[in-house]
């Protein structure tokens, strides 16, 4: 079975055809439990998210903020394995038919075996990977296997990237481009940085790929603001925080359904 | 002194332009840091070719830090090591009490050159943090130091020193609350504040160019030691021995002797309670290749690439990785590595104190324990140079508890 890069491309094209931004949600696997994580992924996809990035937790999430590190620690203390992440992708995709990517650090993939990881992710129905600490110049082996398995390789771009670097990164990527809208690690912010719009504009000059903006959005109003200039709005820490703050699993699922619905309105310009 | 510290390796091959030492090294960082790390690489290349920069660096080493550091023969200690001759390279006599000041002065000058007003650093034992706080006071830079919460407790004296020097010390409560977690937090700070901040990385690890740059700033150790041992003993040593956590003091020493194929280069890792116990920090002896903190090297990790928690009595060696050049030097057979337990290191710690009146850092005591082994293996004709990378004042609480020196009646001992 081949990976679902085409489903990802079609989903983003469909959102564009509807004249709106796509809503992309980040949900860590294994948090608060493996089954609870699967329910969370299904919940956001059923309540308005177009795409989900499933986080594969890492012991040393150097480039994430404290909210995601807390979730990662809970998942790993619970004994989460890569097989559980693959099951999360498989069950959530089977239940919803929507595109699901995996987001993680390079060491777990490198250690697990690049080919083995790509083959298993494609077999699970995954659409691709985001590997923020794997720069384009180190990514040839991964891209070879991803391409063979029908998986997208989504690269992150930052405001400090020069135009030449944006060309180099986007030429190697597929699916979409992840534009980090604020300098800084992932975490909710009071307002969305103005640098985002400029970065999206410069990225569009370098590539035909959809440009989705991440880091910072936590409510419908901010989602609408970003949707005004980006092809997709990526929301991560706000979902994890909603799950962390909930008194129990049922309340957590209810909270992320409500948040997803608000954000889904936001990306359609209805606040 | 002259600019001999910046002479490229004879082969001129490591690291490659991409920062690789053979299969190790590289630059595994998010795009938000690429521009900053590239700027460091470009500015460092310019700086080391700039006679004014080199002259200022060397002036600070001499007139501020007190170089060259002494080479001290320790005959009463050597009696316990097979009866050969042992010389200690006295990095403990540098200003701030360890080798760390060499790298920090270099990078602080580079920070000024880049026009950045703020510096961040991580620290384990506190020696790199103290050195960084010192250089920031000297050059008028803002300074924030990240330190694992466990380390702030076992190295409370160094926390007070850093604060006295005007630095902000932030105890890190995440993960294992030791050195690797301090590095994680420092990287997060750097990503968020990269425009006005330089990260003075404290060891010869991290993304390119840090492994090569930190090594170069410490090359002075080996250059001096080689010259001094030739003057004093009339020949090159049989071995040059140093402790390795991240590995910067060892690389500084080793590089003085790298072209001398008759000099064995021996690194001593922290074996904690023993490599077989699983409670250790011996990345080369018991680790597997992987990526952490920006480069590929040997790591303590599980089969799914999650980093496992290291352990050592020594805060400065309590790290699950090692600089990529050490992985390379071992793979090409140029350097060899041994694992030294807490107990062996503490015995050497006491032995040097009692035979020579020198209290070493517990980190450096791992190298001394290695020297006791190597000396016994080589016998009475042997000649060893050991890097005494730091002094032991900061470790007195740990040592007093280990040797039960506090008055038991006051309940301080166990």
XYZ file of C-alpha atoms in Angstrom:
685
model
C 0.000 0.000 0.000
C 1.296 3.393 -0.964
C 1.357 6.456 1.243
C -1.286 9.128 0.980
C 0.606 12.132 -0.391
C -2.042 12.495 -3.089
C -4.804 12.653 -0.487
C -2.888 15.445 1.265
C -2.438 17.357 -1.997
C -6.123 16.922 -2.908
C -7.284 18.019 0.547
C -5.262 21.242 0.407
C -6.367 21.872 -3.203
C -9.997 21.384 -2.170
C -9.689 23.961 0.619
C -8.164 26.393 -1.847
C -10.999 25.699 -4.307
C -13.457 26.560 -1.534
C -11.662 29.885 -1.133
C -10.468 29.184 2.400
C -7.452 28.063 4.385
C -7.034 24.512 5.576
C -6.997 23.725 9.306
C -4.059 21.547 10.324
C -3.971 20.230 13.898
C -0.994 18.840 15.832
C -1.886 16.100 18.321
C 0.774 14.043 20.146
C 0.476 10.259 20.001
C 0.177 8.390 23.272
C -1.219 11.328 25.173
C -2.773 10.875 27.634
C -2.792 7.178 26.568
C -2.394 5.474 23.188
C -6.151 4.912 22.861
C -6.880 8.379 24.263
C -4.511 9.866 21.662
C -6.290 8.009 18.864
C -9.635 9.351 20.085
C -8.160 12.878 20.156
C -6.940 12.624 16.557
C -10.342 11.328 15.436
C -12.122 14.042 17.426
C -10.301 16.934 15.728
C -10.713 15.379 12.270
C -14.441 14.840 12.881
C -14.989 18.399 14.124
C -13.428 20.361 11.308
C -9.660 19.777 10.990
C -8.604 18.975 7.413
C -5.220 17.416 8.267
C -3.592 16.106 11.441
C 0.104 16.031 12.350
C 0.558 13.198 14.828
C 3.484 13.934 17.144
C 5.909 11.104 17.800
C 7.170 12.101 21.254
C 10.883 12.492 21.951
C 12.759 12.401 25.244
C 14.550 15.638 24.350
C 12.143 17.852 22.380
C 14.690 20.659 22.118
C 12.667 22.692 19.662
C 9.263 22.436 21.358
C 7.954 24.437 24.282
C 7.052 23.206 27.774
C 3.424 22.320 26.883
C 4.437 19.772 24.268
C 7.350 18.502 26.377
C 4.900 17.771 29.203
C 2.708 15.752 26.844
C 5.749 13.955 25.412
C 6.944 13.029 28.907
C 3.525 11.622 29.834
C 3.390 9.578 26.623
C 6.913 8.170 27.032
C 6.418 7.389 30.720
C 3.327 5.467 29.600
C 5.629 3.286 27.497
C 4.742 4.659 24.063
C 6.499 2.870 21.164
C 6.773 3.750 17.481
C 4.382 0.850 16.759
C 1.771 2.724 18.823
C 2.289 5.830 16.701
C 1.771 3.761 13.558
C -1.429 2.328 15.069
C -2.598 5.870 15.855
C -2.120 6.872 12.215
C -3.763 3.684 10.908
C -6.879 3.800 13.098
C -7.480 7.540 12.777
C -7.056 7.422 8.998
C -9.284 4.367 8.672
C -12.010 6.036 10.728
C -11.938 9.416 8.982
C -10.341 8.961 5.546
C -8.364 12.174 6.114
C -4.630 12.821 5.594
C -2.357 12.282 8.576
C 1.339 13.191 8.841
C 3.870 12.310 11.521
C 5.941 15.073 13.106
C 9.045 14.139 15.063
C 12.766 14.618 15.601
C 15.244 12.952 13.306
C 16.884 10.625 15.847
C 13.893 8.296 16.389
C 13.543 7.833 12.607
C 17.303 7.417 12.091
C 17.540 4.884 14.898
C 14.399 2.937 13.910
C 15.670 2.654 10.331
C 14.753 5.203 7.668
C 13.371 2.673 5.168
C 11.515 0.687 7.831
C 9.929 3.878 9.181
C 8.823 5.063 5.728
C 7.439 1.648 4.748
C 5.479 1.258 7.994
C 4.107 4.807 7.862
C 2.925 4.309 4.277
C 1.356 0.956 5.185
C -0.506 2.655 8.042
C -2.019 5.100 5.555
C 0.172 8.052 6.550
C 0.547 10.998 4.172
C 4.036 12.195 5.080
C 6.464 13.493 7.658
C 7.637 16.764 9.200
C 11.155 16.511 10.650
C 12.066 19.996 11.917
C 15.648 19.194 12.940
C 16.480 17.478 9.644
C 17.763 20.271 7.417
C 17.412 19.913 3.673
C 21.125 19.220 3.140
C 20.927 16.165 5.444
C 17.628 14.887 4.063
C 18.524 12.986 0.846
C 18.144 9.484 2.309
C 14.816 10.277 3.934
C 13.435 11.904 0.781
C 14.449 8.938 -1.348
C 12.465 6.537 0.830
C 9.570 8.952 1.320
C 9.190 9.402 -2.411
C 9.340 5.651 -3.010
C 6.587 5.111 -0.433
C 4.318 7.936 -1.565
C 4.932 10.142 1.470
C 5.227 13.924 1.574
C 8.302 15.604 3.078
C 7.196 18.884 4.646
C 10.017 21.321 5.415
C 9.861 24.220 7.843
C 10.899 27.726 6.767
C 11.685 30.628 9.099
C 11.718 34.435 8.785
C 15.521 34.407 8.984
C 15.769 32.280 5.817
C 17.072 34.262 2.868
C 15.239 33.982 -0.460
C 17.920 31.702 -1.881
C 17.569 29.330 1.075
C 13.755 29.381 0.688
C 14.196 28.205 -2.907
C 16.544 25.421 -1.861
C 14.210 24.198 0.899
C 10.969 24.380 -1.019
C 12.468 22.693 -4.101
C 13.210 19.650 -1.929
C 9.836 19.587 -0.162
C 6.403 18.215 -1.050
C 2.852 18.383 0.320
C 3.076 21.885 1.721
C 5.573 24.297 3.287
C 5.447 24.852 7.047
C 6.126 28.538 7.684
C 7.092 29.180 11.310
C 5.368 32.500 11.876
C 7.298 33.590 14.947
C 10.888 33.153 15.840
C 10.706 30.820 18.731
C 9.787 27.352 19.822
C 6.229 26.065 19.635
C 3.841 27.426 22.231
C 0.755 29.580 22.390
C 1.302 33.313 22.020
C -0.918 36.258 22.773
C -0.842 37.504 19.199
C 0.307 36.225 15.858
C 3.494 37.778 14.563
C 3.418 40.183 11.665
C 6.500 38.519 10.254
C 4.267 35.651 9.143
C 2.608 37.455 6.257
C 5.943 38.619 4.889
C 7.393 35.130 5.166
C 4.394 33.619 3.350
C 4.761 36.174 0.574
C 8.473 35.428 0.145
C 7.839 31.675 0.259
C 5.137 31.894 -2.400
C 7.647 33.595 -4.668
C 9.843 30.521 -4.320
C 7.325 27.692 -4.750
C 3.918 26.557 -5.999
C 3.385 24.437 -2.878
C 0.691 25.559 -0.416
C 2.181 27.617 2.422
C 0.768 26.828 5.868
C 1.584 28.878 8.934
C 2.349 27.389 12.334
C 3.339 28.399 15.852
C 1.207 30.832 17.754
C -2.477 30.363 16.824
C -4.786 29.460 19.706
C -8.254 30.848 18.868
C -10.669 31.477 16.023
C -9.831 35.139 15.705
C -6.130 34.442 15.231
C -6.970 31.611 12.819
C -9.001 34.050 10.716
C -6.125 36.528 10.728
C -3.655 33.922 9.479
C -6.202 32.507 7.017
C -6.217 35.941 5.414
C -2.755 35.331 3.960
C -1.909 31.602 4.289
C -3.067 28.389 2.599
C -3.297 26.622 5.920
C -3.356 27.366 9.637
C -1.412 24.979 11.878
C -2.473 24.716 15.533
C -0.566 22.610 18.045
C 0.074 23.775 21.586
C -3.501 25.051 22.028
C -4.840 21.525 21.498
C -2.276 19.996 23.841
C -3.011 22.628 26.463
C -6.764 21.962 26.208
C -6.102 18.255 26.792
C -3.675 18.962 29.668
C -6.094 21.356 31.396
C -9.090 19.013 31.207
C -10.032 17.146 34.410
C -10.540 13.864 32.534
C -10.331 12.306 29.076
C -13.976 12.922 28.154
C -13.714 16.588 29.098
C -10.467 16.847 27.107
C -12.120 15.417 23.998
C -15.053 17.792 24.401
C -12.673 20.744 24.789
C -10.716 19.959 21.627
C -13.935 19.426 19.646
C -15.095 22.885 20.696
C -11.696 24.415 19.897
C -11.579 22.676 16.505
C -15.034 23.962 15.592
C -14.020 27.523 16.524
C -10.798 27.283 14.510
C -12.639 25.714 11.537
C -14.911 28.760 11.470
C -11.854 30.968 11.749
C -10.146 29.501 8.682
C -13.387 30.178 6.780
C -13.294 33.796 7.870
C -16.224 33.446 10.318
C -15.225 34.620 13.753
C 52.866 33.018 22.091
C 51.895 33.111 18.457
C 48.852 32.131 16.486
C 49.927 28.490 16.584
C 46.592 27.526 18.114
C 44.771 28.185 14.884
C 46.990 26.155 12.597
C 44.744 23.757 10.702
C 45.180 20.015 11.133
C 48.076 18.606 9.127
C 45.688 16.642 6.951
C 43.371 19.638 6.699
C 40.464 17.200 6.350
C 38.410 17.394 9.522
C 35.891 18.660 9.794
C 34.633 18.861 6.218
C 32.933 22.016 4.990
C 29.638 20.482 6.158
C 31.100 19.877 9.611
C 31.741 16.144 9.352
C 34.464 14.256 11.152
C 34.166 11.062 9.116
C 30.604 9.854 9.728
C 30.090 12.143 12.744
C 29.148 15.761 13.280
C 27.020 17.727 10.827
C 24.397 20.335 11.539
C 20.980 19.033 12.624
C 19.123 22.205 13.577
C 15.775 23.838 12.787
C 15.619 26.502 10.099
C 15.092 29.177 12.781
C 18.722 28.645 13.836
C 20.349 28.068 10.446
C 21.086 31.734 9.789
C 22.562 32.256 13.285
C 24.725 29.130 13.200
C 25.938 30.001 9.693
C 26.811 33.487 10.944
C 28.910 31.970 13.736
C 30.727 29.783 11.209
C 31.435 32.654 8.835
C 32.533 35.052 11.588
C 34.730 32.423 13.200
C 36.531 31.750 9.908
C 37.140 35.476 9.503
C 38.178 35.955 13.127
C 40.788 33.213 13.226
C 42.391 34.664 10.102
C 42.370 38.169 11.609
C 45.662 38.964 13.391
C 43.928 41.535 15.616
C 41.417 38.956 16.873
C 44.107 36.354 17.467
C 46.303 38.893 19.267
C 43.472 39.949 21.569
C 42.551 36.324 22.331
C 46.148 35.472 23.171
C 46.589 38.627 25.232
C 43.554 37.698 27.346
C 44.844 34.151 27.790
C 48.147 35.472 29.124
C 47.230 38.625 31.009
C 43.738 37.764 32.225
C 43.651 33.985 32.534
C 47.305 33.556 33.524
C 48.588 31.280 30.782
C 50.673 29.360 30.136
C 49.431 26.989 32.811
C 52.075 25.027 34.698
C 53.110 21.462 33.984
C 53.585 19.870 37.401
C 55.369 16.568 38.003
C 53.642 14.458 40.684
C 56.166 11.825 41.847
C 54.393 10.802 45.082
C 51.188 10.186 43.145
C 53.126 8.352 40.409
C 54.471 5.857 42.962
C 50.937 4.441 42.968
C 50.896 4.250 39.186
C 53.648 1.768 38.436
C 56.494 4.090 39.361
C 56.877 5.916 36.065
C 56.706 9.690 35.650
C 53.442 11.624 35.552
C 53.046 15.317 34.707
C 49.812 17.225 35.229
C 48.757 19.985 32.854
C 47.431 22.474 35.384
C 44.282 23.887 33.797
C 42.993 24.143 37.364
C 45.324 27.133 37.809
C 43.600 29.192 35.123
C 41.428 32.101 36.207
C 38.022 30.648 37.250
C 39.630 27.288 37.992
C 39.272 25.188 34.882
C 40.056 24.890 31.177
C 36.621 26.335 30.317
C 37.896 29.925 30.307
C 39.928 29.305 27.095
C 36.842 28.640 24.974
C 34.747 31.263 26.724
C 37.238 34.081 26.103
C 37.362 33.101 22.433
C 33.595 32.957 22.013
C 32.989 36.122 24.060
C 35.347 37.991 21.726
C 33.450 36.488 18.800
C 30.147 37.662 20.360
C 31.483 41.222 20.504
C 32.662 40.894 16.912
C 29.148 39.833 15.846
C 27.686 42.807 17.710
C 25.389 40.736 19.920
C 24.720 42.160 23.414
C 23.538 38.967 25.111
C 25.062 35.577 25.853
C 23.483 32.337 27.005
C 25.224 29.190 28.180
C 24.509 25.786 29.673
C 26.481 24.355 32.527
C 26.814 21.014 34.295
C 29.406 21.278 37.041
C 29.115 25.043 36.862
C 32.646 25.606 35.551
C 31.509 26.634 32.073
C 28.771 28.800 33.596
C 31.241 30.532 35.907
C 33.684 31.087 33.062
C 30.908 32.502 30.869
C 29.596 34.769 33.644
C 33.171 35.949 34.160
C 33.750 36.790 30.505
C 30.382 38.568 30.320
C 31.343 40.719 33.297
C 34.686 41.428 31.644
C 33.175 42.433 28.295
C 29.904 43.990 29.507
C 27.560 41.382 28.033
C 24.188 40.265 29.439
C 24.430 36.674 30.638
C 21.895 33.911 31.265
C 23.069 30.454 32.351
C 20.883 27.328 32.273
C 21.719 24.650 34.830
C 19.902 21.419 35.697
C 18.133 21.654 39.037
C 20.050 18.637 40.401
C 23.319 20.317 39.437
C 22.349 23.599 41.098
C 22.037 21.573 44.301
C 25.297 19.629 44.042
C 27.206 22.696 42.788
C 25.635 25.422 44.931
C 28.930 27.278 45.293
C 29.204 27.805 41.557
C 25.604 29.062 41.403
C 26.540 31.729 43.950
C 29.680 32.606 41.965
C 27.703 33.110 38.760
C 25.133 35.298 40.493
C 27.914 37.326 42.141
C 29.322 37.954 38.676
C 25.969 39.351 37.563
C 24.629 36.398 35.600
C 21.060 35.145 35.738
C 21.064 31.432 36.638
C 17.959 29.501 35.628
C 17.496 26.055 37.249
C 16.081 23.620 34.678
C 13.339 21.372 36.036
C 12.599 19.288 32.925
C 13.780 15.779 32.056
C 16.643 14.401 34.131
C 17.348 17.944 35.445
C 21.041 17.711 34.519
C 23.353 18.900 31.736
C 21.410 17.645 28.713
C 18.257 19.372 29.935
C 20.192 22.592 30.501
C 21.342 22.377 26.863
C 17.728 21.796 25.732
C 16.610 24.970 27.531
C 19.537 26.985 26.198
C 18.643 25.965 22.629
C 15.024 27.023 23.245
C 16.206 30.414 24.487
C 18.456 30.763 21.441
C 15.629 30.015 18.992
C 13.428 32.621 20.700
C 16.103 35.339 21.054
C 18.522 34.590 18.246
C 18.678 38.118 16.845
C 20.518 39.562 19.846
C 21.944 36.468 21.496
C 24.983 34.238 21.028
C 24.989 30.787 22.555
C 28.430 30.126 24.080
C 28.307 26.355 23.836
C 30.582 24.851 26.459
C 31.933 21.716 24.896
C 33.197 20.358 21.600
C 29.760 19.108 20.543
C 26.626 20.695 19.050
C 26.110 21.728 15.433
C 29.000 22.722 13.160
C 31.054 24.908 13.694
C 30.939 24.462 17.487
C 32.878 21.153 17.711
C 35.784 22.538 15.687
C 35.672 26.061 17.119
C 35.590 24.988 20.771
C 38.432 22.544 20.083
C 40.500 25.294 18.464
C 40.086 27.613 21.446
C 41.354 24.790 23.684
C 44.228 23.778 21.401
C 46.459 25.967 23.574
C 46.384 23.208 26.235
C 48.066 20.641 24.024
C 50.404 23.078 22.305
C 51.775 24.222 25.660
C 51.873 20.711 27.138
C 53.896 19.335 24.226
C 56.459 22.102 24.477
C 56.644 21.817 28.272
C 57.064 18.041 28.391
C 59.859 18.184 25.812
C 61.648 20.781 27.945
C 61.107 18.922 31.197
C 61.415 15.253 30.245
C 63.365 15.529 27.027
C 60.945 13.354 25.126
C 57.302 12.992 24.128
C 55.038 11.153 26.573
C 53.852 7.603 26.063
C 50.292 8.769 26.556
C 48.214 11.943 26.937
C 45.217 11.323 29.177
C 42.080 13.397 29.797
C 38.514 12.981 31.015
C 35.673 13.181 28.476
C 32.109 14.332 29.017
C 31.430 16.354 25.905
C 35.177 16.196 25.424
C 36.574 19.715 25.048
C 39.512 19.538 27.480
C 40.531 16.189 25.986
C 40.503 17.515 22.422
C 42.532 20.529 23.496
C 45.192 18.241 24.957
C 45.020 15.613 22.203
C 45.489 18.127 19.405
C 48.914 19.054 20.702
C 50.009 15.454 20.107
C 47.803 14.398 17.193
C 50.613 14.162 14.618
C 52.888 12.304 17.103
C 51.807 8.766 16.334
C 53.883 7.365 19.216
C 51.784 9.248 21.788
C 48.690 7.316 22.813
C 45.647 9.541 23.283
C 43.423 8.200 26.055
C 40.006 9.556 27.015
C 38.342 8.567 30.303
C 34.546 8.405 30.317
C 32.363 8.291 33.412
C 31.305 4.715 34.183
C 29.219 5.807 37.204
C 28.229 2.698 39.104
C 29.788 0.556 36.348
C 28.973 0.228 32.647
C 27.243 -3.130 33.306
C 24.989 -1.463 35.945
C 23.290 0.698 33.333
C 23.963 3.744 35.554
C 26.766 5.531 33.736
C 27.610 8.230 31.205
C 29.930 6.160 28.986
C 28.636 7.154 25.538
C 31.537 5.683 23.553
C 31.871 2.508 25.607
C 28.162 1.716 25.703
C 26.324 4.038 23.283
C 25.103 3.822 19.694
C 25.339 6.425 16.911
C 22.542 8.984 16.824
C 21.667 12.680 16.712
C 21.370 14.905 19.782
C 21.920 18.640 20.228
C 22.695 19.268 16.597
C 25.209 16.613 15.596
C 25.701 12.908 15.013
C 27.852 11.057 17.504
C 27.576 8.225 20.008
C 24.631 8.478 22.382
C 23.063 6.644 25.276
C 19.690 5.784 23.764
C 17.118 3.019 23.524
C 16.266 1.025 20.400
C 13.670 3.636 19.379
C 15.985 6.634 19.542
C 14.858 8.004 22.911
C 17.763 9.317 24.970
C 18.346 7.376 28.192
C 19.302 9.139 31.395
C 23.014 9.223 32.139
C 24.527 9.003 35.593
C 27.858 10.103 37.059
C 28.953 11.419 40.455
C 30.558 14.166 38.377
C 28.103 16.784 37.123
C 30.435 17.771 34.294
C 30.557 14.252 32.822
C 26.854 13.493 33.405
C 25.900 13.745 29.713
C 24.454 11.108 27.336
C 26.510 12.156 24.299
C 30.075 13.018 23.310
C 31.670 15.415 20.841
C 31.711 14.026 17.284
C 35.488 14.317 16.875
C 36.006 11.780 19.666
C 33.773 9.295 17.841
C 35.885 9.909 14.745
C 39.247 9.608 16.544
C 38.171 6.303 18.037
C 36.878 4.958 14.726
C 40.142 5.734 12.930
C 42.074 4.192 15.821
C 43.913 7.371 16.810
C 42.409 7.694 20.300
C 41.257 5.087 22.802
C 38.655 5.395 25.528
C 38.231 3.814 28.928
C 35.348 3.902 31.376
C 36.186 4.943 34.959
C 33.749 4.301 37.822
C 32.696 6.785 40.505
C 34.664 4.785 43.065
C 37.877 4.673 41.024
C 37.623 8.413 40.361
C 37.030 9.210 44.043
C 39.999 7.088 45.124
C 42.188 9.019 42.671
C 40.632 12.269 43.940
C 41.749 11.501 47.496
C 45.114 10.090 46.423
C 46.150 13.231 44.551
C 44.929 15.402 47.436
C 46.968 13.453 49.995
C 50.131 12.795 47.958
C 50.542 16.124 46.163
C 48.363 18.683 47.931
C 46.254 19.233 44.834
C 42.483 18.743 45.100
C 41.255 17.995 41.577
C 37.794 18.429 40.107
C 35.920 15.110 40.205
C 35.796 15.282 36.400
C 39.597 15.468 36.237
C 39.847 12.685 38.837
C 38.490 10.337 36.154
C 41.597 11.101 34.081
C 43.797 10.559 37.147
C 42.192 7.154 37.734
C 42.855 6.332 34.087
C 46.489 7.387 34.561
C 46.855 5.049 37.548
C 45.705 2.164 35.320
C 47.811 3.107 32.308
C 50.912 3.741 34.463
C 50.611 0.287 36.029
C 50.224 -1.258 32.574
C 53.292 0.513 31.176
C 55.572 0.208 34.205
C 58.395 2.311 35.630
C 59.782 3.663 32.357
C 56.500 5.271 31.399
C 55.922 8.992 30.915
C 52.373 10.308 31.076
C 50.774 13.730 30.650
C 47.389 14.075 32.354
C 45.076 17.032 31.899
C 44.035 18.358 35.292
C 41.098 20.167 33.720
C 39.779 21.815 36.879
C 40.130 22.274 40.595
C 38.008 20.536 43.185
C 36.740 23.339 45.426
C 33.280 23.080 43.863
C 33.221 19.356 44.675
C 33.967 19.529 48.374
C 30.371 18.893 49.420
C 30.135 15.808 47.196
C 33.550 14.597 48.409
C 32.762 15.250 52.065
C 29.615 13.158 51.767
C 31.393 10.412 49.826
C 34.246 10.157 52.357
C 32.027 10.945 55.377
C 34.112 13.972 56.344
C 31.243 15.860 57.981
C 30.713 15.270 61.676
C 28.340 12.312 61.811
C 26.967 13.575 65.146
C 25.533 16.584 63.314
C 23.668 14.240 60.997
C 25.436 15.565 57.906
C 27.067 12.284 57.023
C 25.618 9.021 55.818
